[in-house]
Coordinates of C-alpha atoms (C1' of nucleotides) in Angstrom, one line a residue:
Chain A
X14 CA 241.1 -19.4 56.6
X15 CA 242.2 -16.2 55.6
X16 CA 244.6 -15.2 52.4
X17 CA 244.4 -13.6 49.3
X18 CA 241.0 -14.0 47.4
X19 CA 239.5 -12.4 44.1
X20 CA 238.3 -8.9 44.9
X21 CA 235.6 -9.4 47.1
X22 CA 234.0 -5.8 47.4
X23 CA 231.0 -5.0 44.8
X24 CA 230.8 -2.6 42.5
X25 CA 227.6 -0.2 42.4
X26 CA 226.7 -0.9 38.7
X27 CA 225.4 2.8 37.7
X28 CA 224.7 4.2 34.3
X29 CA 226.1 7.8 34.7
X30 CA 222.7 9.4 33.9
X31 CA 220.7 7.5 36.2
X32 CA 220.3 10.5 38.4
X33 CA 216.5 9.9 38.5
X34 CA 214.4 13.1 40.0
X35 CA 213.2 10.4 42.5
X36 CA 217.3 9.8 43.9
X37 CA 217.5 13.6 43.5
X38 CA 214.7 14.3 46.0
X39 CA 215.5 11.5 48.4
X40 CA 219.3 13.1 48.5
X41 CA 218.5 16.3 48.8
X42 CA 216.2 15.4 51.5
X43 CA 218.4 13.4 54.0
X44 CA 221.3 16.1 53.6
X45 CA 222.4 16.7 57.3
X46 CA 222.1 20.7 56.4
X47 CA 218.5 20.2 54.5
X48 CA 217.1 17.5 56.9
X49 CA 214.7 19.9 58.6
X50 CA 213.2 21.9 55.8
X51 CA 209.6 21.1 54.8
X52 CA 209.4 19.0 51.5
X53 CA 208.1 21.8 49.6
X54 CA 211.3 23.9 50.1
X55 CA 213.2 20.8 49.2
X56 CA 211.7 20.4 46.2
X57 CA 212.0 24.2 44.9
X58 CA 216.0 23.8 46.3
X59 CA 216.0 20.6 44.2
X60 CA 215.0 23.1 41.0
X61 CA 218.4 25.0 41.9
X62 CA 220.1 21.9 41.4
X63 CA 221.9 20.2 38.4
X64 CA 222.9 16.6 37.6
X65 CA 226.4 15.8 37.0
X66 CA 227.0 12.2 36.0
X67 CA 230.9 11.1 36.3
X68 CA 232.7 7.8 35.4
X69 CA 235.7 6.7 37.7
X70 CA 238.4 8.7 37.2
X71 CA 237.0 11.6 36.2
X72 CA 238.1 15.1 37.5
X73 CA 235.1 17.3 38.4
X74 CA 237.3 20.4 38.7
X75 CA 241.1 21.1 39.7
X76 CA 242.9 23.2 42.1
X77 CA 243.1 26.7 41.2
X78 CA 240.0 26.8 39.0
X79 CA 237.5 29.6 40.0
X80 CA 235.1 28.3 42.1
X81 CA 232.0 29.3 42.1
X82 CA 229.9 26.3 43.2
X83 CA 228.6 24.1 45.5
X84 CA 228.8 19.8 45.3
X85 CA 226.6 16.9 46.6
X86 CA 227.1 13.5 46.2
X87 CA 224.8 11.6 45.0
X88 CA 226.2 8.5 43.6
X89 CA 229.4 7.1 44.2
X90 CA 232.5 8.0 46.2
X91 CA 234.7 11.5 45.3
X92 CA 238.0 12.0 46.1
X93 CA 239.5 14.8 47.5
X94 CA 243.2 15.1 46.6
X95 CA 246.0 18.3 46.1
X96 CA 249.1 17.7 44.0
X97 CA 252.5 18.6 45.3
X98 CA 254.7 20.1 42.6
X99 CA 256.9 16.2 42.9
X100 CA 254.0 15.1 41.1
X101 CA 252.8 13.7 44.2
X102 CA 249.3 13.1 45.6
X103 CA 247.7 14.1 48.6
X104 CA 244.7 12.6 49.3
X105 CA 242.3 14.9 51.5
X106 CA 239.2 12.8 51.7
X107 CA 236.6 10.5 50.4
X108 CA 233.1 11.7 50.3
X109 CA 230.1 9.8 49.8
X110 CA 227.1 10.3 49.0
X111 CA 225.0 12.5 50.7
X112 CA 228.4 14.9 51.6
X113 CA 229.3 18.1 49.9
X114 CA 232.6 19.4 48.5
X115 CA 233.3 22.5 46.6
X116 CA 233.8 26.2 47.5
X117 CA 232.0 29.2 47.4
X118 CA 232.5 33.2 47.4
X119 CA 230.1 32.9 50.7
X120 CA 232.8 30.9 52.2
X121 CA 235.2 33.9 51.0
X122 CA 236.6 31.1 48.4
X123 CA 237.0 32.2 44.5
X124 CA 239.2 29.4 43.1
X125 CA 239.3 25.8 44.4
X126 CA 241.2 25.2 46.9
X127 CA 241.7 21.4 45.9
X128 CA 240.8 18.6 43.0
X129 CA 238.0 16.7 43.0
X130 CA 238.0 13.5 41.5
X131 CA 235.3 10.4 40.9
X132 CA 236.8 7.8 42.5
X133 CA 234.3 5.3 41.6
X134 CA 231.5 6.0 38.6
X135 CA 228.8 8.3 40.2
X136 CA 226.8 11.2 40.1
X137 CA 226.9 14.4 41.7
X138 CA 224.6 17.8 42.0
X139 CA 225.8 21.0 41.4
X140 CA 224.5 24.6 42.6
X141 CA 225.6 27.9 41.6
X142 CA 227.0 30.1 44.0
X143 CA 224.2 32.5 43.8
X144 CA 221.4 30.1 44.1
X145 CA 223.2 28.9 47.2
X146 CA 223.6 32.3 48.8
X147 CA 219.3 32.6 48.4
X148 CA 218.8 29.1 50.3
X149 CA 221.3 30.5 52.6
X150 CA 219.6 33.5 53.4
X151 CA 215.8 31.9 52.9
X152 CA 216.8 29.3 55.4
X153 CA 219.0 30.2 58.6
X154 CA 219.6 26.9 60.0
X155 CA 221.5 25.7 56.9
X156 CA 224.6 28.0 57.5
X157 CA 224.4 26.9 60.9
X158 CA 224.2 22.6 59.9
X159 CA 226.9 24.0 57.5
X160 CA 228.7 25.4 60.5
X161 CA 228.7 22.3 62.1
X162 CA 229.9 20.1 59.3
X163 CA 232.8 22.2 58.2
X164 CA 233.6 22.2 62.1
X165 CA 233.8 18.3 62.2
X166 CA 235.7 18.2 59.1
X167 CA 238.2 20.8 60.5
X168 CA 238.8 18.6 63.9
X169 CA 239.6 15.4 61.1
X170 CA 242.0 17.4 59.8
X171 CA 243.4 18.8 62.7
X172 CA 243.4 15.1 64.0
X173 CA 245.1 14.2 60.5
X174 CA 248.1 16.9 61.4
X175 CA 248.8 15.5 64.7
X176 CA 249.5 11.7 63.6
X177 CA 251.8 13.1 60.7
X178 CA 253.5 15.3 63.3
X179 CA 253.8 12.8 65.7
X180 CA 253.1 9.2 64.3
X181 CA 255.0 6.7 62.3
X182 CA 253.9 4.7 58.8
X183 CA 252.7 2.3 60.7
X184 CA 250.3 3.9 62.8
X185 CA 249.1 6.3 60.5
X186 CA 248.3 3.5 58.1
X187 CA 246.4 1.6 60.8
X188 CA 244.7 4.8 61.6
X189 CA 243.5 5.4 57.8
X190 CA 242.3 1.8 57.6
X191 CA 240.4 2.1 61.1
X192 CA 238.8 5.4 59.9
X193 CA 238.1 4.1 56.6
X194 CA 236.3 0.7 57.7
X195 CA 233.8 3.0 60.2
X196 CA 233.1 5.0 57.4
X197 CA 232.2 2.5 54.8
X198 CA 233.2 -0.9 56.6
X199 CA 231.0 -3.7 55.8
X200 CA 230.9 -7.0 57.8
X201 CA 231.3 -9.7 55.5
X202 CA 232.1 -13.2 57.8
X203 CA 233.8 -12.2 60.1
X204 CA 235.8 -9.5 58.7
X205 CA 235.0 -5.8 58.3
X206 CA 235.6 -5.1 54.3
X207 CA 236.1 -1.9 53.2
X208 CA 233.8 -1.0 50.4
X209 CA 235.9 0.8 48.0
X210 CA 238.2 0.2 45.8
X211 CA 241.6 1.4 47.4
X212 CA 245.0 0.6 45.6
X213 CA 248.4 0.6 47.7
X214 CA 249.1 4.2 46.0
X215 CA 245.7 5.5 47.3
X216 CA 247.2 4.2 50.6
X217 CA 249.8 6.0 50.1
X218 CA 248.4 9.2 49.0
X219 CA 246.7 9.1 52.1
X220 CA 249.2 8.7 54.9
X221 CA 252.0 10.8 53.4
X222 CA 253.8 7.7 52.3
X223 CA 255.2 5.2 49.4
X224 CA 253.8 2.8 47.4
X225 CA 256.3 0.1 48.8
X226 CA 256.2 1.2 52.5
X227 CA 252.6 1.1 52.4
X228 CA 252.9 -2.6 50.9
X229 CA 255.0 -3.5 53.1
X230 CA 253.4 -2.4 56.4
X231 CA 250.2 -3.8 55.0
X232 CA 252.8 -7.2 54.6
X233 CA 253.3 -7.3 57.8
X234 CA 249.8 -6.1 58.8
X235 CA 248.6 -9.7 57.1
X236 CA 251.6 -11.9 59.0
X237 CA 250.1 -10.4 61.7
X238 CA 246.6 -11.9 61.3
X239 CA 245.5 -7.9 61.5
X240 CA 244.1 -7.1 58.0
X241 CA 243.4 -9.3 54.8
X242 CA 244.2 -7.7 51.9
X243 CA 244.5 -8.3 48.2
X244 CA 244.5 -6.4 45.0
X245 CA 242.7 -2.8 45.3
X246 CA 240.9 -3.9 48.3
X247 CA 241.1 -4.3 52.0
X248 CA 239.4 -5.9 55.2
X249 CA 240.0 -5.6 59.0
X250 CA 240.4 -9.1 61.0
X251 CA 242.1 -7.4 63.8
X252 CA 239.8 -4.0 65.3
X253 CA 241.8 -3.8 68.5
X254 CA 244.5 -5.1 67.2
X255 CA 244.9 -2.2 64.5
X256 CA 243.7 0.3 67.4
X257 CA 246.7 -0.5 69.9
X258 CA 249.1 0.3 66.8
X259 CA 247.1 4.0 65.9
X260 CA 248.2 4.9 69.3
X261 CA 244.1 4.4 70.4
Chain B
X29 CA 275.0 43.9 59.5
X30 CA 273.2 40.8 60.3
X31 CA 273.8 39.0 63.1
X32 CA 272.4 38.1 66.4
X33 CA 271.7 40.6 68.4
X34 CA 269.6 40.9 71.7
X35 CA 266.2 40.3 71.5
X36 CA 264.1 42.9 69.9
X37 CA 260.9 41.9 70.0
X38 CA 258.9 44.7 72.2
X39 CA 256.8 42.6 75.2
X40 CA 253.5 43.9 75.8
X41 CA 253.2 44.6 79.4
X42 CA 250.0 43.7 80.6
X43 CA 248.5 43.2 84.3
X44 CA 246.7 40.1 83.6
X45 CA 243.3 41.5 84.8
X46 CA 243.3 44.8 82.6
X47 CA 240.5 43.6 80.8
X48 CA 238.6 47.2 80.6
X49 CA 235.1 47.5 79.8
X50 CA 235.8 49.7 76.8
X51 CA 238.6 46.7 75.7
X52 CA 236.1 44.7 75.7
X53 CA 233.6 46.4 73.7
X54 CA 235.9 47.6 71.1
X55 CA 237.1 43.9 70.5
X56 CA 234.1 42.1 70.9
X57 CA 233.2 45.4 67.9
X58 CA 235.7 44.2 65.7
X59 CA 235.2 40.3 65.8
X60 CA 234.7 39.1 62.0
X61 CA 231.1 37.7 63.1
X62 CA 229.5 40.9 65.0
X63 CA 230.8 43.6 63.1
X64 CA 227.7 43.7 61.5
X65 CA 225.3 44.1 64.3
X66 CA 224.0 47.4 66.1
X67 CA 225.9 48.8 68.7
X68 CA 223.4 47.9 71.2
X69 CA 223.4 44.6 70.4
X70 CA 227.2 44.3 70.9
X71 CA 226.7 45.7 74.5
X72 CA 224.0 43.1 74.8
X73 CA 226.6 40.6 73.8
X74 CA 229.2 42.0 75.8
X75 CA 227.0 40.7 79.3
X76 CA 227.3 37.3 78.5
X77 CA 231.1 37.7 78.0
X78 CA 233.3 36.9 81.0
X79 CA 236.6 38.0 81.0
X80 CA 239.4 35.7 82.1
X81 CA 243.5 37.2 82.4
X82 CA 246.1 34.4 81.8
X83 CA 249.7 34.9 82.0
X84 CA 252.3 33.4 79.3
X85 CA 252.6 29.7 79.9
X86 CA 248.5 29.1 81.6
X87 CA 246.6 26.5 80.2
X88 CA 243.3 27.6 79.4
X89 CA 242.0 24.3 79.0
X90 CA 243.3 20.9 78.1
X91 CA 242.0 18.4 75.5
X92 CA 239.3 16.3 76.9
X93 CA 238.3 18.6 79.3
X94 CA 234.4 18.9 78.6
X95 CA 234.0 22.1 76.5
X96 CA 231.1 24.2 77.0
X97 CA 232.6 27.4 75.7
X98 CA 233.5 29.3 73.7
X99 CA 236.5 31.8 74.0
X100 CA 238.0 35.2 72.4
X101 CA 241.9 36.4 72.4
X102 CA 241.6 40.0 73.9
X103 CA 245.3 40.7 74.8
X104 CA 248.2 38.4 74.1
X105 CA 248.6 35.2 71.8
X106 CA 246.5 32.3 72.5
X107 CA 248.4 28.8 71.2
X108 CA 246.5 25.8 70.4
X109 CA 248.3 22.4 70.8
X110 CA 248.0 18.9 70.8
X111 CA 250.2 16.7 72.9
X112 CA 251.4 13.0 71.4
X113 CA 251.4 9.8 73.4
X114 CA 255.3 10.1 72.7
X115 CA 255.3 13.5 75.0
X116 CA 255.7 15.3 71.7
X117 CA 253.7 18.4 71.1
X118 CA 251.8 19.6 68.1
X119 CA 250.8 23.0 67.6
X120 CA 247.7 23.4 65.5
X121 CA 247.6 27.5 65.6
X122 CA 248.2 30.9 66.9
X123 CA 245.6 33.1 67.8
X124 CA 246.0 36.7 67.8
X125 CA 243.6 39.4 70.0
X126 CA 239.9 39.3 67.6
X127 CA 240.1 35.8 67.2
X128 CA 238.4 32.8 68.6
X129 CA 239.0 29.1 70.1
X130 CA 237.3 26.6 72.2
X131 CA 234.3 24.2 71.3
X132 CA 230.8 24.4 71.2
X133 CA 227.8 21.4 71.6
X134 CA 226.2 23.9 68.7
X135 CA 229.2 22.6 67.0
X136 CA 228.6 19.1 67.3
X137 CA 231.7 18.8 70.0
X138 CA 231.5 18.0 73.7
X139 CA 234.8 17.7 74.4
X140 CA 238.1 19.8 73.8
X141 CA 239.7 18.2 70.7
X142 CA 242.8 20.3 71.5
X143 CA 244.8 22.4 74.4
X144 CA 244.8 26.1 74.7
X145 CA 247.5 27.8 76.1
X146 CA 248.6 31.6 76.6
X147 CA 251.6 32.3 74.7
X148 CA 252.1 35.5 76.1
X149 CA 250.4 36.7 79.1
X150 CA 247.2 38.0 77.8
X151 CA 243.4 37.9 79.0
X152 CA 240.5 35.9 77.4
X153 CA 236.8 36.5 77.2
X154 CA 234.3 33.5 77.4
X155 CA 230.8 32.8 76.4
X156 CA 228.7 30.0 77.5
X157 CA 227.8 27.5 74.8
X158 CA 224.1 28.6 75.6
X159 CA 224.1 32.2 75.7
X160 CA 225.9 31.5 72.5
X161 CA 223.4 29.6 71.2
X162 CA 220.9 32.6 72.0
X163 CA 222.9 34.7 69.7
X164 CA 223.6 32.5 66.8
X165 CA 219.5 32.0 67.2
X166 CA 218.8 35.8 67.7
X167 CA 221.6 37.0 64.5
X168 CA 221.2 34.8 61.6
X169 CA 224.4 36.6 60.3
X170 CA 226.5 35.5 62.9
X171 CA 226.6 31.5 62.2
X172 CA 227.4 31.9 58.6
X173 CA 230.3 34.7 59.8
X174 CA 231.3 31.8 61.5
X175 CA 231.1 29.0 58.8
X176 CA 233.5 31.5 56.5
X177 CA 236.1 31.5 59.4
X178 CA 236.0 27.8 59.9
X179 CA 235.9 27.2 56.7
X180 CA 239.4 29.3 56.1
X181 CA 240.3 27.8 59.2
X182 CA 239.7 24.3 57.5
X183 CA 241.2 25.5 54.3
X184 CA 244.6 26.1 56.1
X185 CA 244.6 22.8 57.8
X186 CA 244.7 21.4 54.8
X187 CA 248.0 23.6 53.9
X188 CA 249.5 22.0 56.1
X189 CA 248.7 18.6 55.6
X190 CA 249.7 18.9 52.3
X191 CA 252.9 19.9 53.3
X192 CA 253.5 17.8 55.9
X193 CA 252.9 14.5 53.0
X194 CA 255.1 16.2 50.9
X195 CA 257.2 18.5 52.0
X196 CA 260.7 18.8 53.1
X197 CA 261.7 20.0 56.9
X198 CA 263.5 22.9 55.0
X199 CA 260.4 23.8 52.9
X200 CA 257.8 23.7 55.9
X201 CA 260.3 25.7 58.0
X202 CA 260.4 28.2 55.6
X203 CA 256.6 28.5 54.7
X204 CA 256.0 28.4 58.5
X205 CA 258.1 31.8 59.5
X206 CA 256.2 32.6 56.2
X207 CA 253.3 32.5 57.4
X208 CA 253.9 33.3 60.9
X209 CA 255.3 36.8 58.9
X210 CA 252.7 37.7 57.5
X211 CA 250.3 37.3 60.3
X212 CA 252.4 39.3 62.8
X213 CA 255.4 40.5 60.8
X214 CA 256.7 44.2 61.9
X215 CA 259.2 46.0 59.5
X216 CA 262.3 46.7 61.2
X217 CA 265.0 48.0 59.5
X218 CA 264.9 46.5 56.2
X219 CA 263.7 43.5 58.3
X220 CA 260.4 41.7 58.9
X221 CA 260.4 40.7 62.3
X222 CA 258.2 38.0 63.7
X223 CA 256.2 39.6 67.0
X224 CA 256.1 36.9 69.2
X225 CA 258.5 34.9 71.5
X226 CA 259.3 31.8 69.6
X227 CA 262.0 29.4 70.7
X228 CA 263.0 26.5 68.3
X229 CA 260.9 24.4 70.3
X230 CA 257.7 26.3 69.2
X231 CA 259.3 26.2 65.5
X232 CA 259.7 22.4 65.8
X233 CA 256.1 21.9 67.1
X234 CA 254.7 23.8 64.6
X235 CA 256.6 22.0 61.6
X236 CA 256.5 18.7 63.0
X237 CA 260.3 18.0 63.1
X238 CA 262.4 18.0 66.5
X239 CA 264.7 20.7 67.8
X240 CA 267.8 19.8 66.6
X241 CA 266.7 19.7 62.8
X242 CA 264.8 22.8 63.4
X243 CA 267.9 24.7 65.1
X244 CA 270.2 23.2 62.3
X245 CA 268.0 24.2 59.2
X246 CA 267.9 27.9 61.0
X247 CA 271.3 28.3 60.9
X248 CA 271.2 27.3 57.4
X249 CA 268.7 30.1 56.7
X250 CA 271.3 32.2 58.6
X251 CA 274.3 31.4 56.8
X252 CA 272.1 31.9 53.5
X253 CA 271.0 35.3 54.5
X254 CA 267.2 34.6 54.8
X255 CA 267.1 35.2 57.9
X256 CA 268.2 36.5 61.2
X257 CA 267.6 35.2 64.9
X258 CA 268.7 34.8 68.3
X259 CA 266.9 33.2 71.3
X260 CA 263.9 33.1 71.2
X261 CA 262.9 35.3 68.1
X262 CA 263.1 35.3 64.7
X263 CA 263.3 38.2 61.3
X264 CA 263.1 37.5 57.9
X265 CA 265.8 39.2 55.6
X266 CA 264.9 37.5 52.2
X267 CA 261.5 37.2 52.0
X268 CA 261.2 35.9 47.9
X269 CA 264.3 33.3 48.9
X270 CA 262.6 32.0 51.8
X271 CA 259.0 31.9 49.4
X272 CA 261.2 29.8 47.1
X273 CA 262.3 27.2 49.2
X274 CA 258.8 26.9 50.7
X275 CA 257.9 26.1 47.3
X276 CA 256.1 29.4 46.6
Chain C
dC7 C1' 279.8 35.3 89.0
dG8 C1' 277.4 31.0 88.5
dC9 C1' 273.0 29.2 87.7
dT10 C1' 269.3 27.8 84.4
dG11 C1' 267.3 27.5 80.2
dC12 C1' 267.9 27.9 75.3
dC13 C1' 270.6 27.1 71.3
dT14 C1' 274.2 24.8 68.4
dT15 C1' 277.0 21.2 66.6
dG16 C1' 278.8 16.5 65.9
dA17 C1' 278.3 11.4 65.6
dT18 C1' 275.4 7.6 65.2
dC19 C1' 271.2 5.1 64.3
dT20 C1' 266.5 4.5 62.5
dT21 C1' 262.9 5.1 59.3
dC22 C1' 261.5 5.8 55.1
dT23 C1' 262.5 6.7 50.2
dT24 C1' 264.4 5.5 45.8
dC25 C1' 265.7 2.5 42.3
dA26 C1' 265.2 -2.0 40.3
dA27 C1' 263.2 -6.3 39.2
dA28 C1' 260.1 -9.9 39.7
dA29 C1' 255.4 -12.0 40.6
dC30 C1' 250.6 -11.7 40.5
dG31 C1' 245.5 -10.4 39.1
dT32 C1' 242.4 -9.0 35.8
dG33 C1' 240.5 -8.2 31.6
dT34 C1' 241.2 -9.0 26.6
dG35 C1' 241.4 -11.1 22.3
dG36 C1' 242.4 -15.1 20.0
Chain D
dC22 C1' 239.3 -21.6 27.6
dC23 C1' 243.9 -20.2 27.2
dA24 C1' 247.6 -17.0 26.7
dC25 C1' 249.1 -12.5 26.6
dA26 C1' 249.5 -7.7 28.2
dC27 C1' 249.0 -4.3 31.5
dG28 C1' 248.6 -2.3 35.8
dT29 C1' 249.2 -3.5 40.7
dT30 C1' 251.7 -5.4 44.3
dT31 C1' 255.7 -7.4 46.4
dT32 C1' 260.5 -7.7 47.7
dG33 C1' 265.4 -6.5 47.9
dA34 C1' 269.3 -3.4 48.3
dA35 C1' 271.2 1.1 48.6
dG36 C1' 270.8 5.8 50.0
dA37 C1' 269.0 10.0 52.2
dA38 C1' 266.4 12.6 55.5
dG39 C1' 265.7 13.3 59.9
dA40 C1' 265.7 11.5 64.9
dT41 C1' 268.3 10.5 68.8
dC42 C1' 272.1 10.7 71.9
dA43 C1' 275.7 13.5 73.8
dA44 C1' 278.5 17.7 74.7
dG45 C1' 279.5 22.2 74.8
dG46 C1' 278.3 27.4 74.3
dC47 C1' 275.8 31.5 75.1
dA48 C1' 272.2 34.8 77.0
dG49 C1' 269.8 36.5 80.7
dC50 C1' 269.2 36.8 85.7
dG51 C1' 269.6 36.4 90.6

DNA sequence: CGCTGCCTTGATCTTCTTCAAAACGTGTGG
DNA sequence: CCACACGTTTTGAAGAAGATCAAGGCAGCG
C-alpha cells in the first residue's frame, strides 16, 4: 500500500574535498560541450580548472556579484534561484552534475545574473573567464555545444513562461513534478522517486506559488492515488495521471 | 495636455515584396553575428538567403510545424507566441528588423517550439538549416555571436519568469511598456512613445493577465499620469514612476 | 450614418494568498 | 530508548487579486 513512510531517497554521502583528479577527468570528459575533444586537450582544460567543494546550503555566488566565471557540476545538485524584493524565492533550476551555470564577459555578462546555491553537499569546478575564452577559441565546436545547450535551456524557460501565463497551481505543480522525476526520477517498486530532497517551499519556489497551496494540491494529489509524498521528498504513482492535469 | 488623442504612431508603408537586394545586404551587414566577416563573405551569405514578404497578421509558421530554418526580421515586427489549450495566447517576444527567430536541428530542435507571426506587415529572409550549418562550420565566430544572443535571450526569459512568480499585474504592466520603451521608444513631445500597434490584447498576452485587468490597470496609469494611450498605442509620460512600480 | 472592432467599466465569482494554529518527523541530548 | 525541540507540513478561515460575465462607449471606415 501506499502512505507516508520515512524518507526514502538516499543521500550521496560526500566529503566536500573528495573532488579526486580521477572524478575531475571523468567530468570533464563526458561534458556535452567537451565530449569530442581528444583526452589530451581534456586533460590540459582540466589544468584550467579549480575544485570547489560546497556543503548543502551553501551560496556559491549571489545575484549582482561580478561575474567573471564559468561553473561545472561535479558533485551534487545546485540550485538556481533569484530573490524578489518580498523576500521571495524564485527557483530557476536544478543542475546536476555534469551541467554548467555561471556567466561570463564572452556571453556579454559582467555581474551574475542569478544565485547559485548547493542544494545538496557537492562539489563544483570553476574556470576563469579568460581561461575559458582560450578553450573557446582553441576549440570551435565548444561555442557551438554551448550554443546548443543555452538554446535548450532557453525553450525550458520559454516553456516555463507559458504555463505561468496560462496554467493554474495545479498544473504547473504537476508539470514541475513530471519534469523533475524525468530528470532525476528513479523507479523504486513501482513508483518513480524523485531523488532529491525537495521541501513544499522548494515546491513552491518553483511554480510561483505558497507553501500551503503547494501542500495542499500535493493533498489532494495523494487522495488522488497520483503522487506519494512525505516529508522533503516525493514519488510519482500516477505518470498519465499527473500528465492529463499539465495540460499534456 | 494629456489625453487621448488619435493615433500617432507613424505606419511604415511597405509593399510586402520590397525586399531590395541592397536591403538585404545592408541587414544581413548589420546582424550581431556577421558584422565581423568580409564583405564578400556577406554577399556569399546573402545567396543562401531567401526573402519572404508577410503582411501584419501572417503566420510565418506555427508551433509544431517541423522547423528547418532559420529566419531574419528585415522590415516590420516579427511576434513570437504561444497559444494555451484554454485558447489563450502567450507572447514570448518582439523582434525588430536585424534580429532573428525560428529553429535549427544544429540547435538540437526539430520542431517549432513557438508561433511566428508578422506584427506589422513586413518581409523575412530565411536560411536553410544546412546552408546554415555551412556557415556556422565555415565562421567559427558566428556560433559563439550566437551563443551571446541566446544567452541574453535566455537571460531575459528569466526576467520574466521571475516576475511572473512574483510580481503584481501592475508591476509587470509597468516593466512591460518599460521595456517595450526602451526597445522602440520615440521622443515625442516630452513623450516616449511606443512604435508599434499594440492593442490591450497584445499587453495582456505579453504580461499574462486578461484584457479587462490590463485595460483597467491602464487607465490607472492614466489617471496617475504615467502614461498616455488610445487604441491601439501606448506613450509613457513618467518614466521613473512607471520604473518604481515595476520595482525598478 | 451605421457597422465592426477595440476599449472601458461594473458586478460577481474563483483562485490563490495570508494569517493562525496544530500535527508530524527527525535528529539531539539525556 | 525516550522525550524534547525544531523545522516541515497540514488544515482552517478570512481576505485580496484577478478572472469572468455582461453592457455600454468610442474610433475608424465603408
Amino acid at each position: 500500500m501506499a502512505g507516508r513512510r520515512k524518507t526514502p531517497i538516499e543521500s550521496e554521502i560526500i566529503e566536500p574535498q573528495s573532488c579526486t583528479v580521477h572524478l575531475r577527468l571523468h567530468i570533464l570528459k563526458q561534458l556535452p560541450f567537451f565530449k569530442d575533444l581528444p583526452d589530451e586537450a581534456i586533460s590540459q582544460i582540466n589544468a584550467l580548472f579549480r575544485a570547489e567543494g560546497c556543503e548543502a546550503g551553501k551560496f556559491i555566488y549571489f545575484a549582482g556579484d561580478p561575474g567573471v566565471s564559468l561553473y561545472v557540476v561535479a558533485q551534487g545538485k545546485i540550485k538556481l534561484l533569484r530573490h524578489a524584493v518580498t523576500g521571495q524565492e524564485v527557483v530557476l533550476g536544478i543542475l546536476l552534475p555534469g551541467e554548467f551555470f555561471g556567466s561570463l564577459p564572452v556571453l556579454g555578462e559582467d555581474t551574475h545574473p542569478d544565485t547559485a546555491q548547493a542544494h545538496t553537499t557537492g562539489c563544483v569546478l570553476t574556470i576563469t573567464g579568460d581561461d575559458f575564452q582560450k578553450i573557446l577559441q582553441q576549440y570551435p565546436g565548444v561555442s557551438l555545444a554551448m550554443l546548443e545547450i543555452v538554446s535548450a535551456r532557453l525553450r525550458e524557460a520559454r516553456e516555463i513562461i507559458h504555463q505561468l501565463s496560462a496554467s493554474s497551481v495545479e498544473s504547473r505543480l504537476a508539470a514541475t513534478l513530471l519534469k523533475l522525476a524525468s530528470k532525476l526520477g528513479k523507479t523504486q517498486n513501482d513508483e518513480l522517486l524523485i531523488q532529491l530532497p525537495l521541501s513544499r517551499q522548494d515546491l513552491a519556489d518553483m511554480t510561483g506559488a505558497t507553501v500551503e497551496t503547494i501542500s495542499r494540491t500535493m493533498s489532494q494529489f495523494r487522495k488522488q492515488k497520483l503522487i506519494d509524498s512525505g516529508r522533503r521528498w516525493v514519488a510519482i504513482t500516477d505518470r498519465d495521471g499527473l500528465k492529463e492535469i499539465a495540460g499534456l
